[in-house]
Amino acid sequence: MGAQTINCPDAGRPWVTGMGDSAVTTCSYAYTAMDDPEGDTHVVSARIVYQIDWTCAGACSTGQGSLGMVRARAGEPTSIEVLQRQTVTIG
């Protein structure tokens, strides 16, 4: 699998101990295939993009402005292990 970029509108829902699999978030990724059914290891990193707007009160040459979208440096890569879960329906 080649490198992929996922864009999210925000950081998503914070994970908390005991959160169920059906918890909804605005930022996620689902792996659709695995090389090793016991678990695959993937290298991941994240980058935050900020919208920077400013206003000034006092002695300013202009009262407001925008720097637009500013990309932070990507974080150091780390590894995550993705495990597979099989669902069996008996009917």
mmCIF file of N, CA and C in Angstrom:
data_model
loop_
_atom_site.group_PDB
_atom_site.id
_atom_site.type_symbol
_atom_site.label_atom_id
_atom_site.label_comp_id
_atom_site.label_asym_id
_atom_site.label_seq_id
_atom_site.Cartn_x
_atom_site.Cartn_y
_atom_site.Cartn_z
ATOM 1 N N MET A 1 0.844 -1.166 0.000
ATOM 2 C CA MET A 1 0.000 0.000 0.000
ATOM 3 C C MET A 1 0.892 1.233 0.000
ATOM 4 N N GLY A 2 0.642 2.182 -0.890
ATOM 5 C CA GLY A 2 1.444 3.386 -0.968
ATOM 6 C C GLY A 2 1.016 4.418 0.058
ATOM 7 N N ALA A 3 1.774 5.505 0.123
ATOM 8 C CA ALA A 3 1.465 6.584 1.071
ATOM 9 C C ALA A 3 0.139 7.233 0.698
ATOM 10 N N GLN A 4 -0.643 7.533 1.703
ATOM 11 C CA GLN A 4 -1.929 8.188 1.502
ATOM 12 C C GLN A 4 -2.020 9.399 2.411
ATOM 13 N N THR A 5 -2.760 10.415 1.972
ATOM 14 C CA THR A 5 -3.009 11.601 2.780
ATOM 15 C C THR A 5 -4.493 11.666 3.073
ATOM 16 N N ILE A 6 -4.832 11.861 4.335
ATOM 17 C CA ILE A 6 -6.214 12.005 4.764
ATOM 18 C C ILE A 6 -6.376 13.421 5.289
ATOM 19 N N ASN A 7 -7.348 14.164 4.771
ATOM 20 C CA ASN A 7 -7.626 15.521 5.242
ATOM 21 C C ASN A 7 -8.881 15.514 6.094
ATOM 22 N N CYS A 8 -8.795 16.092 7.280
ATOM 23 C CA CYS A 8 -9.916 16.141 8.209
ATOM 24 C C CYS A 8 -10.284 17.597 8.485
ATOM 25 N N PRO A 9 -11.579 17.882 8.692
ATOM 26 C CA PRO A 9 -11.987 19.260 8.967
ATOM 27 C C PRO A 9 -11.577 19.743 10.357
ATOM 28 N N ASP A 10 -11.278 18.810 11.256
ATOM 29 C CA ASP A 10 -10.826 19.146 12.605
ATOM 30 C C ASP A 10 -10.125 17.924 13.183
ATOM 31 N N ALA A 11 -9.753 17.984 14.451
ATOM 32 C CA ALA A 11 -8.987 16.893 15.062
ATOM 33 C C ALA A 11 -9.831 15.665 15.377
ATOM 34 N N GLY A 12 -11.131 15.758 15.245
ATOM 35 C CA GLY A 12 -11.980 14.611 15.546
ATOM 36 C C GLY A 12 -12.296 14.518 17.030
ATOM 37 N N ARG A 13 -13.013 13.481 17.390
ATOM 38 C CA ARG A 13 -13.429 13.262 18.782
ATOM 39 C C ARG A 13 -12.280 12.660 19.580
ATOM 40 N N PRO A 14 -11.992 13.202 20.763
ATOM 41 C CA PRO A 14 -10.938 12.599 21.592
ATOM 42 C C PRO A 14 -11.321 11.179 22.006
ATOM 43 N N TRP A 15 -10.361 10.272 22.002
ATOM 44 C CA TRP A 15 -10.598 8.899 22.439
ATOM 45 C C TRP A 15 -10.549 8.857 23.956
ATOM 46 N N VAL A 16 -11.476 8.117 24.554
ATOM 47 C CA VAL A 16 -11.481 7.910 25.999
ATOM 48 C C VAL A 16 -11.631 6.422 26.274
ATOM 49 N N THR A 17 -11.051 5.964 27.374
ATOM 50 C CA THR A 17 -11.136 4.558 27.752
ATOM 51 C C THR A 17 -12.591 4.124 27.809
ATOM 52 N N GLY A 18 -12.894 3.001 27.194
ATOM 53 C CA GLY A 18 -14.246 2.464 27.214
ATOM 54 C C GLY A 18 -15.119 2.938 26.068
ATOM 55 N N MET A 19 -14.599 3.805 25.201
ATOM 56 C CA MET A 19 -15.389 4.295 24.071
ATOM 57 C C MET A 19 -15.716 3.128 23.146
ATOM 58 N N GLY A 20 -16.948 3.030 22.738
ATOM 59 C CA GLY A 20 -17.383 1.944 21.867
ATOM 60 C C GLY A 20 -16.950 2.122 20.430
ATOM 61 N N ASP A 21 -17.025 1.041 19.666
ATOM 62 C CA ASP A 21 -16.638 1.070 18.254
ATOM 63 C C ASP A 21 -17.551 1.949 17.410
ATOM 64 N N SER A 22 -18.752 2.231 17.895
ATOM 65 C CA SER A 22 -19.702 3.021 17.112
ATOM 66 C C SER A 22 -19.590 4.518 17.384
ATOM 67 N N ALA A 23 -18.601 4.950 18.189
ATOM 68 C CA ALA A 23 -18.430 6.376 18.488
ATOM 69 C C ALA A 23 -18.147 7.137 17.193
ATOM 70 N N VAL A 24 -18.875 8.207 16.975
ATOM 71 C CA VAL A 24 -18.754 8.993 15.750
ATOM 72 C C VAL A 24 -17.655 10.032 15.906
ATOM 73 N N THR A 25 -16.871 10.223 14.852
ATOM 74 C CA THR A 25 -15.826 11.243 14.834
ATOM 75 C C THR A 25 -15.793 11.879 13.447
ATOM 76 N N THR A 26 -15.184 13.044 13.348
ATOM 77 C CA THR A 26 -15.060 13.728 12.058
ATOM 78 C C THR A 26 -13.725 13.454 11.385
ATOM 79 N N CYS A 27 -12.859 12.680 12.044
ATOM 80 C CA CYS A 27 -11.548 12.394 11.478
ATOM 81 C C CYS A 27 -11.186 10.941 11.761
ATOM 82 N N SER A 28 -11.202 10.119 10.727
ATOM 83 C CA SER A 28 -10.867 8.704 10.905
ATOM 84 C C SER A 28 -10.387 8.114 9.583
ATOM 85 N N TYR A 29 -9.847 6.928 9.667
ATOM 86 C CA TYR A 29 -9.408 6.203 8.477
ATOM 87 C C TYR A 29 -9.634 4.721 8.730
ATOM 88 N N ALA A 30 -10.195 4.034 7.770
ATOM 89 C CA ALA A 30 -10.420 2.594 7.888
ATOM 90 C C ALA A 30 -9.507 1.872 6.901
ATOM 91 N N TYR A 31 -8.701 0.959 7.414
ATOM 92 C CA TYR A 31 -7.862 0.130 6.550
ATOM 93 C C TYR A 31 -8.767 -0.940 5.951
ATOM 94 N N THR A 32 -8.749 -1.092 4.640
ATOM 95 C CA THR A 32 -9.669 -2.011 3.967
ATOM 96 C C THR A 32 -9.041 -3.358 3.644
ATOM 97 N N ALA A 33 -7.739 -3.480 3.772
ATOM 98 C CA ALA A 33 -7.070 -4.753 3.488
ATOM 99 C C ALA A 33 -5.857 -4.881 4.402
ATOM 100 N N MET A 34 -5.517 -6.132 4.708
ATOM 101 C CA MET A 34 -4.362 -6.384 5.565
ATOM 102 C C MET A 34 -3.461 -7.415 4.908
ATOM 103 N N ASP A 35 -2.153 -7.222 5.053
ATOM 104 C CA ASP A 35 -1.200 -8.195 4.547
ATOM 105 C C ASP A 35 -1.061 -9.373 5.506
ATOM 106 N N ASP A 36 -1.130 -9.092 6.804
ATOM 107 C CA ASP A 36 -0.963 -10.118 7.832
ATOM 108 C C ASP A 36 -2.227 -10.155 8.689
ATOM 109 N N PRO A 37 -2.995 -11.250 8.670
ATOM 110 C CA PRO A 37 -4.239 -11.303 9.446
ATOM 111 C C PRO A 37 -4.035 -11.160 10.954
ATOM 112 N N GLU A 38 -2.798 -11.341 11.430
ATOM 113 C CA GLU A 38 -2.517 -11.168 12.858
ATOM 114 C C GLU A 38 -2.301 -9.692 13.218
ATOM 115 N N GLY A 39 -2.087 -8.839 12.230
ATOM 116 C CA GLY A 39 -1.886 -7.414 12.479
ATOM 117 C C GLY A 39 -0.796 -6.841 11.607
ATOM 118 N N ASP A 40 -1.026 -5.674 11.064
ATOM 119 C CA ASP A 40 -0.057 -4.958 10.241
ATOM 120 C C ASP A 40 0.459 -3.752 11.013
ATOM 121 N N THR A 41 1.700 -3.356 10.733
ATOM 122 C CA THR A 41 2.266 -2.152 11.333
ATOM 123 C C THR A 41 2.399 -1.104 10.239
ATOM 124 N N HIS A 42 1.923 0.104 10.514
ATOM 125 C CA HIS A 42 1.966 1.207 9.557
ATOM 126 C C HIS A 42 2.685 2.382 10.186
ATOM 127 N N VAL A 43 3.434 3.120 9.375
ATOM 128 C CA VAL A 43 4.102 4.329 9.823
ATOM 129 C C VAL A 43 3.170 5.502 9.506
ATOM 130 N N VAL A 44 2.900 6.340 10.514
ATOM 131 C CA VAL A 44 1.995 7.476 10.344
ATOM 132 C C VAL A 44 2.634 8.741 10.904
ATOM 133 N N SER A 45 2.183 9.888 10.404
ATOM 134 C CA SER A 45 2.548 11.183 10.982
ATOM 135 C C SER A 45 1.363 12.115 10.745
ATOM 136 N N ALA A 46 1.362 13.237 11.424
ATOM 137 C CA ALA A 46 0.253 14.186 11.300
ATOM 138 C C ALA A 46 0.791 15.594 11.105
ATOM 139 N N ARG A 47 -0.018 16.410 10.468
ATOM 140 C CA ARG A 47 0.312 17.824 10.249
ATOM 141 C C ARG A 47 -0.960 18.627 10.510
ATOM 142 N N ILE A 48 -0.823 19.736 11.189
ATOM 143 C CA ILE A 48 -1.941 20.631 11.449
ATOM 144 C C ILE A 48 -1.820 21.847 10.539
ATOM 145 N N VAL A 49 -2.948 22.263 9.965
ATOM 146 C CA VAL A 49 -2.995 23.469 9.144
ATOM 147 C C VAL A 49 -3.884 24.474 9.877
ATOM 148 N N TYR A 50 -3.349 25.664 10.126
ATOM 149 C CA TYR A 50 -4.062 26.707 10.852
ATOM 150 C C TYR A 50 -4.565 27.769 9.889
ATOM 151 N N GLN A 51 -5.748 28.296 10.149
ATOM 152 C CA GLN A 51 -6.229 29.508 9.486
ATOM 153 C C GLN A 51 -5.903 30.640 10.446
ATOM 154 N N ILE A 52 -5.038 31.565 10.040
ATOM 155 C CA ILE A 52 -4.606 32.622 10.950
ATOM 156 C C ILE A 52 -5.177 33.968 10.491
ATOM 157 N N ASP A 53 -6.072 34.513 11.304
ATOM 158 C CA ASP A 53 -6.639 35.844 11.116
ATOM 159 C C ASP A 53 -6.310 36.646 12.370
ATOM 160 N N TRP A 54 -6.113 37.936 12.241
ATOM 161 C CA TRP A 54 -5.759 38.731 13.394
ATOM 162 C C TRP A 54 -6.470 40.069 13.377
ATOM 163 N N THR A 55 -6.603 40.626 14.580
ATOM 164 C CA THR A 55 -7.128 41.984 14.739
ATOM 165 C C THR A 55 -6.200 42.716 15.701
ATOM 166 N N CYS A 56 -6.166 44.019 15.578
ATOM 167 C CA CYS A 56 -5.291 44.831 16.420
ATOM 168 C C CYS A 56 -6.099 45.975 17.020
ATOM 169 N N ALA A 57 -5.912 46.202 18.303
ATOM 170 C CA ALA A 57 -6.511 47.346 18.983
ATOM 171 C C ALA A 57 -5.367 48.222 19.480
ATOM 172 N N GLY A 58 -5.457 49.505 19.270
ATOM 173 C CA GLY A 58 -4.384 50.400 19.696
ATOM 174 C C GLY A 58 -3.735 51.071 18.499
ATOM 175 N N ALA A 59 -2.432 51.339 18.615
ATOM 176 C CA ALA A 59 -1.690 52.024 17.558
ATOM 177 C C ALA A 59 -1.232 51.013 16.510
ATOM 178 N N CYS A 60 -2.070 50.771 15.506
ATOM 179 C CA CYS A 60 -1.780 49.772 14.462
ATOM 180 C C CYS A 60 -1.818 50.437 13.096
ATOM 181 N N SER A 61 -1.023 49.949 12.184
ATOM 182 C CA SER A 61 -1.084 50.484 10.829
ATOM 183 C C SER A 61 -2.336 50.002 10.104
ATOM 184 N N THR A 62 -2.854 48.881 10.530
ATOM 185 C CA THR A 62 -4.123 48.368 10.004
ATOM 186 C C THR A 62 -4.817 47.610 11.135
ATOM 187 N N GLY A 63 -6.127 47.590 11.117
ATOM 188 C CA GLY A 63 -6.873 47.016 12.226
ATOM 189 C C GLY A 63 -7.034 45.515 12.194
ATOM 190 N N GLN A 64 -6.846 44.914 11.031
ATOM 191 C CA GLN A 64 -7.022 43.467 10.937
ATOM 192 C C GLN A 64 -6.344 42.933 9.690
ATOM 193 N N GLY A 65 -6.185 41.628 9.639
ATOM 194 C CA GLY A 65 -5.577 41.008 8.466
ATOM 195 C C GLY A 65 -5.652 39.500 8.555
ATOM 196 N N SER A 66 -5.081 38.855 7.580
ATOM 197 C CA SER A 66 -5.094 37.396 7.540
ATOM 198 C C SER A 66 -3.781 36.902 6.956
ATOM 199 N N LEU A 67 -3.252 35.868 7.563
ATOM 200 C CA LEU A 67 -2.090 35.188 6.997
ATOM 201 C C LEU A 67 -2.527 33.982 6.183
ATOM 202 N N GLY A 68 -3.827 33.728 6.155
ATOM 203 C CA GLY A 68 -4.353 32.596 5.387
ATOM 204 C C GLY A 68 -4.064 31.272 6.068
ATOM 205 N N MET A 69 -3.999 30.231 5.276
ATOM 206 C CA MET A 69 -3.736 28.890 5.788
ATOM 207 C C MET A 69 -2.222 28.717 5.958
ATOM 208 N N VAL A 70 -1.802 28.314 7.148
ATOM 209 C CA VAL A 70 -0.387 28.129 7.457
ATOM 210 C C VAL A 70 -0.189 26.681 7.888
ATOM 211 N N ARG A 71 0.676 25.964 7.185
ATOM 212 C CA ARG A 71 0.933 24.551 7.480
ATOM 213 C C ARG A 71 2.054 24.423 8.496
ATOM 214 N N ALA A 72 1.780 23.713 9.580
ATOM 215 C CA ALA A 72 2.822 23.409 10.559
ATOM 216 C C ALA A 72 3.681 22.269 10.005
ATOM 217 N N ARG A 73 4.880 22.119 10.534
ATOM 218 C CA ARG A 73 5.720 20.987 10.135
ATOM 219 C C ARG A 73 5.031 19.690 10.520
ATOM 220 N N ALA A 74 5.208 18.677 9.718
ATOM 221 C CA ALA A 74 4.660 17.364 10.045
ATOM 222 C C ALA A 74 5.360 16.823 11.280
ATOM 223 N N GLY A 75 4.614 16.102 12.095
ATOM 224 C CA GLY A 75 5.194 15.492 13.282
ATOM 225 C C GLY A 75 6.128 14.353 12.904
ATOM 226 N N GLU A 76 6.944 13.945 13.856
ATOM 227 C CA GLU A 76 7.846 12.819 13.626
ATOM 228 C C GLU A 76 7.014 11.559 13.377
ATOM 229 N N PRO A 77 7.381 10.754 12.390
ATOM 230 C CA PRO A 77 6.623 9.525 12.134
ATOM 231 C C PRO A 77 6.669 8.577 13.333
ATOM 232 N N THR A 78 5.604 7.827 13.504
ATOM 233 C CA THR A 78 5.521 6.802 14.536
ATOM 234 C C THR A 78 4.836 5.583 13.927
ATOM 235 N N SER A 79 4.937 4.463 14.567
ATOM 236 C CA SER A 79 4.317 3.236 14.069
ATOM 237 C C SER A 79 3.063 2.920 14.866
ATOM 238 N N ILE A 80 2.035 2.426 14.175
ATOM 239 C CA ILE A 80 0.835 1.931 14.837
ATOM 240 C C ILE A 80 0.575 0.523 14.340
ATOM 241 N N GLU A 81 0.001 -0.297 15.195
ATOM 242 C CA GLU A 81 -0.360 -1.652 14.797
ATOM 243 C C GLU A 81 -1.856 -1.686 14.551
ATOM 244 N N VAL A 82 -2.247 -2.208 13.400
ATOM 245 C CA VAL A 82 -3.654 -2.336 13.035
ATOM 246 C C VAL A 82 -3.999 -3.808 13.090
ATOM 247 N N LEU A 83 -4.990 -4.134 13.920
ATOM 248 C CA LEU A 83 -5.428 -5.511 14.073
ATOM 249 C C LEU A 83 -6.736 -5.714 13.327
ATOM 250 N N GLN A 84 -6.959 -6.925 12.885
ATOM 251 C CA GLN A 84 -8.159 -7.240 12.123
ATOM 252 C C GLN A 84 -9.158 -7.956 13.015
ATOM 253 N N ARG A 85 -10.427 -7.617 12.817
ATOM 254 C CA ARG A 85 -11.489 -8.294 13.555
ATOM 255 C C ARG A 85 -12.437 -8.886 12.536
ATOM 256 N N GLN A 86 -12.728 -10.150 12.686
ATOM 257 C CA GLN A 86 -13.638 -10.839 11.781
ATOM 258 C C GLN A 86 -15.025 -10.910 12.427
ATOM 259 N N THR A 87 -16.041 -10.693 11.617
ATOM 260 C CA THR A 87 -17.418 -10.825 12.089
ATOM 261 C C THR A 87 -17.998 -12.069 11.442
ATOM 262 N N VAL A 88 -18.610 -12.902 12.259
ATOM 263 C CA VAL A 88 -19.233 -14.121 11.766
ATOM 264 C C VAL A 88 -20.715 -14.027 12.054
ATOM 265 N N THR A 89 -21.530 -14.218 11.026
ATOM 266 C CA THR A 89 -22.975 -14.209 11.198
ATOM 267 C C THR A 89 -23.485 -15.634 11.041
ATOM 268 N N ILE A 90 -24.153 -16.104 12.058
ATOM 269 C CA ILE A 90 -24.738 -17.459 12.020
ATOM 270 C C ILE A 90 -26.228 -17.292 11.824
ATOM 271 N N GLY A 91 -26.744 -17.887 10.779
ATOM 272 C CA GLY A 91 -28.157 -17.639 10.527
ATOM 273 C C GLY A 91 -28.846 -18.782 10.053
#
